[in-house]
Short mmCIF file of C-alpha atoms and ligand atoms in Angstrom, two decimals:
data_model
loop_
_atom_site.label_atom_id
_atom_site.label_comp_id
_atom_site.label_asym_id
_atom_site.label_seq_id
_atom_site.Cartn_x
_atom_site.Cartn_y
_atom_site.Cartn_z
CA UNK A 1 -29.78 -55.59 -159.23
CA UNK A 2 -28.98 -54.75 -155.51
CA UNK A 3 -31.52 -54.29 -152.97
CA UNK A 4 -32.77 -50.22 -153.48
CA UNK A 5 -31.80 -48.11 -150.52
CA UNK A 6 -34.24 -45.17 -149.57
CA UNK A 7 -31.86 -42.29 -147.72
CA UNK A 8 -32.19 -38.52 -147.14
CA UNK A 9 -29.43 -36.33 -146.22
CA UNK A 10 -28.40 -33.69 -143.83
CA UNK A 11 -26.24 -31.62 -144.40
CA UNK A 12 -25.79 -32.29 -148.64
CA UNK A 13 -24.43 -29.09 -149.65
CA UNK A 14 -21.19 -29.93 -147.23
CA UNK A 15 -17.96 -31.91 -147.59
CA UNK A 16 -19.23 -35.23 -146.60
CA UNK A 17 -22.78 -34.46 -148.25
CA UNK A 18 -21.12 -34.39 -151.57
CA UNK A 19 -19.50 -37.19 -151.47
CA UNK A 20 -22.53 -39.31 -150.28
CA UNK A 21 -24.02 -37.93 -153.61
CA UNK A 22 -20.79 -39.24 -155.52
CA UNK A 23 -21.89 -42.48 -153.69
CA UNK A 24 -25.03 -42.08 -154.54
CA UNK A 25 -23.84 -41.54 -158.54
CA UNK A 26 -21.52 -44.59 -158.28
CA UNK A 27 -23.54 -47.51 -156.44
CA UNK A 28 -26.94 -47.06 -158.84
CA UNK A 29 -29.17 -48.64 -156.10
CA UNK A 30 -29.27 -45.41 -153.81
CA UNK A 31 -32.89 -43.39 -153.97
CA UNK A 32 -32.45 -39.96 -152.24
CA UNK A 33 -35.98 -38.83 -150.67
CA UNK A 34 -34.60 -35.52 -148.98
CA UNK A 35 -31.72 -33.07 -149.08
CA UNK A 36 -30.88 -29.99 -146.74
CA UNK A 37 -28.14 -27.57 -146.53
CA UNK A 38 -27.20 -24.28 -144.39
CA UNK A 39 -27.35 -21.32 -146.55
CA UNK A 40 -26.08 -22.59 -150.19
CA UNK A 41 -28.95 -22.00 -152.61
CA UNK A 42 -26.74 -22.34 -155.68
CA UNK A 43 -25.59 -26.05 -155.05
CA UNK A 44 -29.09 -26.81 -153.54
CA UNK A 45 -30.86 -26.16 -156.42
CA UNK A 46 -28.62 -27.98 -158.47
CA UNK A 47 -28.85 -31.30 -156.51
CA UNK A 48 -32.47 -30.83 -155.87
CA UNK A 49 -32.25 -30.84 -160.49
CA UNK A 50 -30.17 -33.91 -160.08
CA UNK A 51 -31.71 -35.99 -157.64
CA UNK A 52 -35.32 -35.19 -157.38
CA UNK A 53 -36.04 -35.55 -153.55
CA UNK A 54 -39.57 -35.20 -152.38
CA UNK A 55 -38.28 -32.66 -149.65
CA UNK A 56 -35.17 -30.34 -149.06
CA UNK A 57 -34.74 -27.61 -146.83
CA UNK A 58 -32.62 -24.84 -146.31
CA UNK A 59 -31.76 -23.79 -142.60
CA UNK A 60 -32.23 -20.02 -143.12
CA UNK A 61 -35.35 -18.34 -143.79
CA UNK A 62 -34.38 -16.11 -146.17
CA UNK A 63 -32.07 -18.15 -148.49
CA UNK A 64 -35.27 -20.60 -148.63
CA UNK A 65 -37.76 -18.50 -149.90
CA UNK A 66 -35.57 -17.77 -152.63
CA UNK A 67 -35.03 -21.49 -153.22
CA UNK A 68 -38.75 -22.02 -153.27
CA UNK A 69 -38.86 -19.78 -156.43
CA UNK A 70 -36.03 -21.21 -157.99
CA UNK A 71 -37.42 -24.55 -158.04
CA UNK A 72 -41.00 -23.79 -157.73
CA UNK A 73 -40.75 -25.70 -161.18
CA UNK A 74 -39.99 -28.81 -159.24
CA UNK A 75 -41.82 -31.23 -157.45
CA UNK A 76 -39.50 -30.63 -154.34
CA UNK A 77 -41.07 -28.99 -151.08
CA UNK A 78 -38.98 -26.87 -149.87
CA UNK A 79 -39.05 -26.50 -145.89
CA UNK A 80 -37.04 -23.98 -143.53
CA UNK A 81 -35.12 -23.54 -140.00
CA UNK A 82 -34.40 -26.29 -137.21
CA UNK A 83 -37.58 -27.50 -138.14
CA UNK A 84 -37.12 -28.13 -141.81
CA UNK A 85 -34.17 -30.34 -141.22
CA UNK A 86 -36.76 -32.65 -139.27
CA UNK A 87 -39.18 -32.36 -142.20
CA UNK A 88 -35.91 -33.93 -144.45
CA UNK A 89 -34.75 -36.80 -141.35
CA UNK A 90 -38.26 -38.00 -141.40
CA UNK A 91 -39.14 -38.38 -144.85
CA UNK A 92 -41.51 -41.78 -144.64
CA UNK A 93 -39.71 -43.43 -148.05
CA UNK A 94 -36.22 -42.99 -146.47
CA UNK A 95 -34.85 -46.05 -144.22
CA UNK A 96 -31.48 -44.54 -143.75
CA UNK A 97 -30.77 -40.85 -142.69
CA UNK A 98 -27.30 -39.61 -143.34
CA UNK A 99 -26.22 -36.59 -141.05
CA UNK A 100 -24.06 -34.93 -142.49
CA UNK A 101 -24.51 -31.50 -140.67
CA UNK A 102 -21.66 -30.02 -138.63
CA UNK A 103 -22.82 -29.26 -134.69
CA UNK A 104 -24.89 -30.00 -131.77
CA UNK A 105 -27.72 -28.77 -134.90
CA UNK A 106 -28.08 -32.68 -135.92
CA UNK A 107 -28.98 -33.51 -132.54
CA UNK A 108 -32.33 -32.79 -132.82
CA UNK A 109 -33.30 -34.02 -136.16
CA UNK A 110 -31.29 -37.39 -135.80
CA UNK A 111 -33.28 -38.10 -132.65
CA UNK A 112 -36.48 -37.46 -134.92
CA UNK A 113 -35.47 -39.65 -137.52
CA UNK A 114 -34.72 -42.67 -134.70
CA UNK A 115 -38.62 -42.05 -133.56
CA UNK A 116 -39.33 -42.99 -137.21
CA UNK A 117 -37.63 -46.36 -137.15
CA UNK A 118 -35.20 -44.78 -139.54
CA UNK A 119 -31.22 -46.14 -139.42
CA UNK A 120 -28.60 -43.48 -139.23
CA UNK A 121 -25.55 -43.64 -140.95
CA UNK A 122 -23.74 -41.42 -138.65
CA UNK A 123 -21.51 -38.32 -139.56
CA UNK A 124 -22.39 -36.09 -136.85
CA UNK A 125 -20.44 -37.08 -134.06
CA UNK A 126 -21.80 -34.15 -131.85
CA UNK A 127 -25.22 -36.14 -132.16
CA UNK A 128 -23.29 -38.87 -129.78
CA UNK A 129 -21.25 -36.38 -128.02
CA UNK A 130 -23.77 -34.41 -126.79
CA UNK A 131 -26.69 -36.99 -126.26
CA UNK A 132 -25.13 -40.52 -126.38
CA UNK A 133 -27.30 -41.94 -123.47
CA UNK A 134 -30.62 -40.53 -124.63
CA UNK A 135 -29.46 -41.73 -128.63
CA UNK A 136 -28.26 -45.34 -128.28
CA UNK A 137 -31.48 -46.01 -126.01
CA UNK A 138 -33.69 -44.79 -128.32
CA UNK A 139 -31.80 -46.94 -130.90
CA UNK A 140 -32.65 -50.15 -128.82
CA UNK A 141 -36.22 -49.13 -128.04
CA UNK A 142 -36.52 -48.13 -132.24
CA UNK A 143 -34.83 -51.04 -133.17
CA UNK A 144 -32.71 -48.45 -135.33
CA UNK A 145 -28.88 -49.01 -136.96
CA UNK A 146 -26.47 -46.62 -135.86
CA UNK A 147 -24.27 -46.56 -138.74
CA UNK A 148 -20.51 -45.01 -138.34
CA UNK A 149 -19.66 -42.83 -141.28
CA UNK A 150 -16.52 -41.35 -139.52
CA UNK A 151 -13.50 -43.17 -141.00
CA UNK A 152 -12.19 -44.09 -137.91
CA UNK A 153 -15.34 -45.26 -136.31
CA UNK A 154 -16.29 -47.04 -139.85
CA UNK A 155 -13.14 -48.93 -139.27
CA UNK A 156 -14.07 -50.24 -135.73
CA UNK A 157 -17.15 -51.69 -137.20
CA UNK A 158 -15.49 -53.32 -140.22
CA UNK A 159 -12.85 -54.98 -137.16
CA UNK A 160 -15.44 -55.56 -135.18
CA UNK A 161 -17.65 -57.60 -137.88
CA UNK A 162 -17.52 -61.71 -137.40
CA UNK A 163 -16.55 -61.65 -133.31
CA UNK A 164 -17.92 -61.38 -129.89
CA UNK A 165 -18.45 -57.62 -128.53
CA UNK A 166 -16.69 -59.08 -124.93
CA UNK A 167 -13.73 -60.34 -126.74
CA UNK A 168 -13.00 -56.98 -127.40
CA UNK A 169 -9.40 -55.65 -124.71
CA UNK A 170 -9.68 -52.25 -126.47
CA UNK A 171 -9.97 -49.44 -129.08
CA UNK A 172 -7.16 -48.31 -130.89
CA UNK A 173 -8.12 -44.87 -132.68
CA UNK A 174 -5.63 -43.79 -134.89
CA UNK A 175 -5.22 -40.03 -135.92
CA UNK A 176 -3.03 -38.08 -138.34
CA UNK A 177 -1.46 -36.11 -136.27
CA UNK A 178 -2.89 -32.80 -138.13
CA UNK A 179 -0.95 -30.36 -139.40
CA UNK A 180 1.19 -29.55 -136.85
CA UNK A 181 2.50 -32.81 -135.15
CA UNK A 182 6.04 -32.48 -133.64
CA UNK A 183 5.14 -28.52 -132.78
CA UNK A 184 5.80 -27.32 -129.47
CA UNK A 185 3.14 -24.35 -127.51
CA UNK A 186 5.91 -22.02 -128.29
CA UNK A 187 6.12 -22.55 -131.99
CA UNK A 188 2.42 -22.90 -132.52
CA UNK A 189 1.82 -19.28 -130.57
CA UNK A 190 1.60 -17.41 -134.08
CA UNK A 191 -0.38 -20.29 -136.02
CA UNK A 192 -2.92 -18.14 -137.89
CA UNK A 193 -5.81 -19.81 -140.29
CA UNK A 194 -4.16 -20.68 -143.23
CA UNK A 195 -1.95 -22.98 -141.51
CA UNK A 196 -4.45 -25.00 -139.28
CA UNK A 197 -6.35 -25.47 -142.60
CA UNK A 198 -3.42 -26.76 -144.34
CA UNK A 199 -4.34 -30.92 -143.48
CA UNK A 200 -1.95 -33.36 -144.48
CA UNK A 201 -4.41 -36.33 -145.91
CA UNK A 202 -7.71 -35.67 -145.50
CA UNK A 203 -9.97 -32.93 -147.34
CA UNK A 204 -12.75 -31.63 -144.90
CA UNK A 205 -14.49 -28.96 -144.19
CA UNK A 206 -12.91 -26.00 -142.16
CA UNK A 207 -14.11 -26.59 -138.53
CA UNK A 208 -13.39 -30.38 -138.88
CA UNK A 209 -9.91 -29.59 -139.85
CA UNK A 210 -9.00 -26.94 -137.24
CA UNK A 211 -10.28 -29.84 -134.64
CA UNK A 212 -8.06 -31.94 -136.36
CA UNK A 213 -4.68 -30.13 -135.77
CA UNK A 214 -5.91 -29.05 -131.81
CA UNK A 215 -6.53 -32.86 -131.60
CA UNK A 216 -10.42 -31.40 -130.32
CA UNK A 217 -11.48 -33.73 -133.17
CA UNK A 218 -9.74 -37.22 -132.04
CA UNK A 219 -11.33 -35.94 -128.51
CA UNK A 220 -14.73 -36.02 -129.97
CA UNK A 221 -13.84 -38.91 -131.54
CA UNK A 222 -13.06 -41.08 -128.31
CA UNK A 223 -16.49 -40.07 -127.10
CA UNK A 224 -18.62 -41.39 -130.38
CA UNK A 225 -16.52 -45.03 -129.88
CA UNK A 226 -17.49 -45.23 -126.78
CA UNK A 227 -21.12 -44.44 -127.53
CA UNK A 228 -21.13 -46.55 -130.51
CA UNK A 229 -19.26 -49.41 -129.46
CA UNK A 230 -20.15 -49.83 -126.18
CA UNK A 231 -16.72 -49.53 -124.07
CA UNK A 232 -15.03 -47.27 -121.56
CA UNK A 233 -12.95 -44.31 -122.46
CA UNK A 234 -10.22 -45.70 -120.24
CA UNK A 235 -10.25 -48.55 -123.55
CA UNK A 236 -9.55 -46.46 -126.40
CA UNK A 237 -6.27 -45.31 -127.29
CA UNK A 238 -5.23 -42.76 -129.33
CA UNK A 239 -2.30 -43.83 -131.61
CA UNK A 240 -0.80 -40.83 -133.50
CA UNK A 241 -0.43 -42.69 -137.54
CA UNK A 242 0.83 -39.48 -139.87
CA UNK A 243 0.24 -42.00 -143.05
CA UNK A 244 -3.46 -42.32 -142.19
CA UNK A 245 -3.76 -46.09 -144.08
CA UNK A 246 -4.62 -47.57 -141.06
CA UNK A 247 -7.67 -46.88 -140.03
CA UNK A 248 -8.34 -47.87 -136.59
CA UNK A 249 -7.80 -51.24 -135.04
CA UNK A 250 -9.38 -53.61 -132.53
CA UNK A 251 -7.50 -55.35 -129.73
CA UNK A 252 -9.24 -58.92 -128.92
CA UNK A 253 -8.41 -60.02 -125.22
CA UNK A 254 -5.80 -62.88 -126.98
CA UNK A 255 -3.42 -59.83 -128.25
CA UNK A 256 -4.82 -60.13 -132.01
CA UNK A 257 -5.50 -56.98 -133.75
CA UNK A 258 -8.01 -56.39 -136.61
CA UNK A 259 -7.60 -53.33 -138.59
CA UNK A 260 -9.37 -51.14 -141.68
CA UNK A 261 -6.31 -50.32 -144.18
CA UNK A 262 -6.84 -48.30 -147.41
CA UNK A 263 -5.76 -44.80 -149.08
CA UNK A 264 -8.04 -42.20 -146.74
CA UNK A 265 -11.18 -41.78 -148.78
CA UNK A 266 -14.50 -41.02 -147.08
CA UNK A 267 -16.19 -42.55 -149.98
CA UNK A 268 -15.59 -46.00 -148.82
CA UNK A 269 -17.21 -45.48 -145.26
CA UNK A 270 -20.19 -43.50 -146.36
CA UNK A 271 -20.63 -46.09 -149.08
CA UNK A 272 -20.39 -48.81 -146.12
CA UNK A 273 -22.61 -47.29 -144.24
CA UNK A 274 -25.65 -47.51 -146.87
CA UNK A 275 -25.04 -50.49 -148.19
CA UNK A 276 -23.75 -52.51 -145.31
CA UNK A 277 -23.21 -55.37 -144.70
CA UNK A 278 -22.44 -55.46 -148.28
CA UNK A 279 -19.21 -54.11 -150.24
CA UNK A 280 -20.04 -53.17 -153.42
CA UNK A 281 -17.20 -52.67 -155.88
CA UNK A 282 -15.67 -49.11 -155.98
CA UNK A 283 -13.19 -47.67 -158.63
CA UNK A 284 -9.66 -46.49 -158.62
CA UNK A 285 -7.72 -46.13 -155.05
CA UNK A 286 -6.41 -49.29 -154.45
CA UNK A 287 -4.16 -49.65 -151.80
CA UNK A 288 -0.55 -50.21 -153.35
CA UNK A 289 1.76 -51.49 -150.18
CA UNK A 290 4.88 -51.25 -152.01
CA UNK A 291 4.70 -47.13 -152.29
CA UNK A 292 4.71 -47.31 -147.79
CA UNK A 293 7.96 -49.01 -147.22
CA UNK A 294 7.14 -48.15 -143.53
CA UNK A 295 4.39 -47.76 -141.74
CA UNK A 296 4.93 -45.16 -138.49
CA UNK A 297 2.97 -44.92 -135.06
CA UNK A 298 3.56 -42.96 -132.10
CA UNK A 299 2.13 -41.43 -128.65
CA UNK A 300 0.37 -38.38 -129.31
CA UNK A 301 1.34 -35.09 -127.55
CA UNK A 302 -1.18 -34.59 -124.70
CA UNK A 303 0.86 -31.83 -123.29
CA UNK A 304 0.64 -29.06 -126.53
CA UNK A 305 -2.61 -31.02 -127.65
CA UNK A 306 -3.81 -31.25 -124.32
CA UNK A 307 -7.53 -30.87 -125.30
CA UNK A 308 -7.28 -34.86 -126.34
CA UNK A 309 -6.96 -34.74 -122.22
CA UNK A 310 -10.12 -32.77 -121.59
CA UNK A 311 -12.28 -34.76 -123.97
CA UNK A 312 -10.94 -37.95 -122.08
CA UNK A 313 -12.06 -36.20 -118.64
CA UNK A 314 -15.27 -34.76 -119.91
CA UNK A 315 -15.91 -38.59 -121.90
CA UNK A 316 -15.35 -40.14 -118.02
CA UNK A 317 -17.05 -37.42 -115.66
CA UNK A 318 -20.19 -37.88 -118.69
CA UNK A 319 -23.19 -35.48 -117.91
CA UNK A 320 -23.47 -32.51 -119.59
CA UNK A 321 -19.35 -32.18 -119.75
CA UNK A 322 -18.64 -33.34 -123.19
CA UNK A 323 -21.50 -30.99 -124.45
CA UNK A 324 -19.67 -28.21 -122.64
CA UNK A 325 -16.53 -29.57 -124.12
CA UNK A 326 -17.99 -29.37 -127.88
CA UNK A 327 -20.02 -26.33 -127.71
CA UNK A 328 -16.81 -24.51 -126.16
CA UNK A 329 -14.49 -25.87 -129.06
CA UNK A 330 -17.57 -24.81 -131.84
CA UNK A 331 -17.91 -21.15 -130.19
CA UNK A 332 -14.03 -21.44 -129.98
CA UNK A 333 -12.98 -22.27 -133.69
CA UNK A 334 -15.74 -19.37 -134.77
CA UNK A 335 -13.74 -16.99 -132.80
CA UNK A 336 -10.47 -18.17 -134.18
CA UNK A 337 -11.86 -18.32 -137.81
CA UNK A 338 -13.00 -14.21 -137.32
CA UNK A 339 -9.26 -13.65 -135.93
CA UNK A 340 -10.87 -12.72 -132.85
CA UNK A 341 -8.94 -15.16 -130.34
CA UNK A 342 -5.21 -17.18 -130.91
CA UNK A 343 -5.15 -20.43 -132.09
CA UNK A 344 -3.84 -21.27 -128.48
CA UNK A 345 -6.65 -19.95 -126.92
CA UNK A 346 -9.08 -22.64 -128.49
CA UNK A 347 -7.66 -25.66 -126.00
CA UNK A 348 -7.36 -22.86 -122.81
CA UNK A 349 -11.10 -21.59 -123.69
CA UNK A 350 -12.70 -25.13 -123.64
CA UNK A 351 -10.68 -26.11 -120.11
CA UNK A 352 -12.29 -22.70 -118.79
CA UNK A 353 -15.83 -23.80 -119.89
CA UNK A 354 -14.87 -27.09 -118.37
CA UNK A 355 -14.13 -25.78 -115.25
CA UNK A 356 -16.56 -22.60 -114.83
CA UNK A 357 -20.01 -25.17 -115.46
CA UNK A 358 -21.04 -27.52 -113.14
CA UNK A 359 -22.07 -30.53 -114.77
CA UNK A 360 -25.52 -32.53 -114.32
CA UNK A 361 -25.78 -36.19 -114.98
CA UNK A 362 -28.14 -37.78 -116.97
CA UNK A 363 -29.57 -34.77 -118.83
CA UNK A 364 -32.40 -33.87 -120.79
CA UNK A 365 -32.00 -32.81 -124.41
CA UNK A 366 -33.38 -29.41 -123.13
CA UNK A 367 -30.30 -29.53 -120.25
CA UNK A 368 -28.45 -29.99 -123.04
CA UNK A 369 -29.27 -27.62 -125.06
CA UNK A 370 -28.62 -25.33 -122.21
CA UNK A 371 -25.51 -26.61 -121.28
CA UNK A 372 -24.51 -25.86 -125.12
CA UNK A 373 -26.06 -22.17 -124.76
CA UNK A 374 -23.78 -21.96 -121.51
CA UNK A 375 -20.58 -23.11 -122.82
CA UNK A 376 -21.18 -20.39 -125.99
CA UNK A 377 -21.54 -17.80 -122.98
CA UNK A 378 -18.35 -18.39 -121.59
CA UNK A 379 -16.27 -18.70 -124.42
CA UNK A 380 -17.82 -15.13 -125.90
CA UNK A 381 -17.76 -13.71 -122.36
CA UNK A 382 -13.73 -14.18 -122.32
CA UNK A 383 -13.87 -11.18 -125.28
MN1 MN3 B 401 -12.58 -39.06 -138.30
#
C-alpha cells in the first residue's frame, strides 16, 4: 500500500475540483479532510456523502445554512464566507491543500494553509500572480511544497526533475492557441460568448477558457513560472502548440530540451501533484504518436492577443501591476459574460487599468487587496 496522503480542497464543486476527486477515486491512498465550494449545495452535499471530510464550507451565507440542514446528519462541520475557506485550508490532518478556487479569493486561504506547514498543490495561479513575493517566502520560512497543478507549470517541474536549477537557459510555455488563433481584431469584433467558450482541447471552466482565447490566461501563466520556478519573465517564451501534447519544455544552457508529452488531461498533473515524486499508474489515455503525423509550433499573435504583452510588462514592472492586470481581466470577463462590454474590450479594459493605477512595489496583502478593489473600479467605471 502507498504512503496515505491527507488533502483538503478548495474549490471541489469546480472543474479542476472534480477531477481531483476522480483522482482521489482512482489512486486509493488519498484521505480528503475538507471540501469547499461557491454556491453549489447540490454537488456539495453529495461529495460531503461520498467523502466524509471533517470540514466543508460553502462561500455564501445563505446557501450554507441550508447545507448545514441537509447534512446535519453528517459528521461534517459546515463553515461559511472568506473565512470558512480558511477553516477547510487549515484542517490539522491535511498535509496538502489543493486550491482549486478561481480568483484573487485563494489568496488568502492558501497563505493560511502555508502558516500551517501545509504543501500546496497549486491551481490558483492568481495566488502567485497577485502575491508571489509574500507566497514563495513564506514557503521557505514554512518549509512548505509549492506544487504546480496547472498543466503547463506541472510540465516544467516534471523537465525540471533530475538537473541543476542554473542549468536552466529558459522556459518554453506552450499554449493552444484558444479558439480563435489565426483571427485578426477585425474578425474577432463580433465574437460573442458562445464562441470564446468553444475551446479546442481542453475542458475548463468558463472564465479559464475566455482567458484562454484573449491569451489573458498564458499571461497569467508567465507570471506563476516565474514565481514558481525562479526565473525572469524575459526567460519564458510563449510557443503557440494548437495540438496541446506538448506540454511545456525546458531549455538547459547546452541547447537540450526536456519536455512533458501526453493527450491534455488535468488528471495526470493534479494526480502528480499529490503523489509526487511518485507516478502511480493511471488508466486509458495513452499517448499514441502514430495518430500526430506532425507536430506544429508557432509565434503567437501579440498584436490581436496583445494582453500576452501586458502580462509580460506588468510580470517585469512587478508591484501591484500584475494584480491590477488580473483583477481587470476578472471584472472584465464578468462584464463580457453579462453582454455588458465586447469581447475586444476585455484586452483594451485591462491596458486602461494598467495605465490609470500607479503601481507600489513590494506590497502588502492589504495593498493588494486594494489594488484588486481598484482595478474592479476602473473596469466598472468605463460603463
Ligand atoms: Mn494551463
Amino acid at each position: 500500500m502507498d504512503k496515505i496522503h491527507n488533502i483538503s480542497i478548495i474549490g471541489s464543486t469546480g472543474s479542476i475540483g472534480t477531477q481531483t476527486l476522480e483522482v482521489v477515486d482512482n489512486c486509493k491512498n488519498i484521505r480528503v479532510w475538507g471540501l469547499s465550494a461557491y454556491s453549489d449545495v447540490d454537488l456539495l452535499e453529495e461529495q460531503i456523502r461520498k467523502y466524509k471530510p471533517k470540514v466543508a464550507c460553502l462561500v455564501r451565507e445563505d446557501k450554507a445554512e441550508e447545507l448545514r440542514i441537509r447534512v446535519a446528519d453528517t459528521g461534517t462541520k459546515i463553515y461559511s464566507g472568506e473565512s470558512g475557506l480558511c477553516e477547510v485550508s487549515t484542517v490539522s490532518e491535511a498535509e496538502t491543500v489543493v486550491t482549486a478556487v478561481v480568483g484573487i479569493s485563494g489568496l488568502i486561504p492558501t497563505i493560511e494553509a502555508i502558516k500551517q506547514h501545509k504543501n500546496i498543490a497549486l491551481a490558483n495561479k492568481e495566488t502567485l500572480v497577485t502575491g508571489g513575493h509574500i507566497v514563495t517566502q513564506l514557503c521557505k520560512e514554512y518549509n512548505s511544497k509549492l506544487l504546480p497543478v496547472d498543466s503547463e507549470h506541472s510540465a516544467i517541474f516534471q523537465s525540471l526533475e533530475g538537473n541543476r536549477r542554473e542549468d536552466v537557459k529558459r522556459i518554453i510555455l506552450t499554449a493552444s492557441g484558444g479558439p480563435f488563433f489565426g483571427k485578426t481584431r477585425a474578425e474577432l469584433e463580433n465574437v460573442t460568448l458562445q464562441d470564446a467558450l468553444k475551446h479546442p482541447n481542453w475542458s475548463m471552466g468558463a472564465k479559464v477558457t475566455i482567458d484562454s482565447s484573449t491569451l489573458v490566461n498564458k499571461g497569467l501563466e508567465v507570471i506563476e513560472a516565474k514565481w514558481l520556478f525562479g526565473v525572469d519573465v524575459s526567460d519564458i517564451k510563449v510557443l503557440v502548440h494548437r495540438e496541446s501534447i506538448v506540454h511545456s519544455m525546458v531549455e538547459y544552457k547546452d541547447n537540450g530540451i526536456i519536455a512533458q508529452l501526453g493527450y491534455p488531461d488535468m488528471k495526470l498533473p493534479i494526480q502528480y501533484a499529490i503523489e509526487y515524486p511518485k507516478r502511480l499508474p493511471m488508466s486509458g489515455n495513452e499517448l499514441d504518436f502514430t495518430k500526430y503525423s506532425k507536430l506544429t509550433f508557432a509565434e503567437p499573435d501579440t498584436k490581436t492577443f496583445y494582453a500576452l504583452e501586458l502580462a509580460y510588462s506588468a510580470g517585469k514592472v512587478g508591484g501591484i501591476m500584475p494584480t491590477v492586470f488580473n483583477s481587470a481581466d476578472e471584472a472584465a470577463v464578468e462584464l463580457f459574460m453579462k453582454g455588458k462590454i465586447r469581447y475586444l474590450e476585455i484586452s483594451e479594459v485591462i491596458g486602461e487599468a494598467m495605465e490609470k493605477i500607479k503601481n507600489i512595489q513590494n506590497p502588502s496583502i492589504k495593498e493588494i487587496m486594494e489594488a484588486d478593489k481598484e482595478a474592479r473600479r476602473v473596469v466598472y467605471n468605463r460603463l
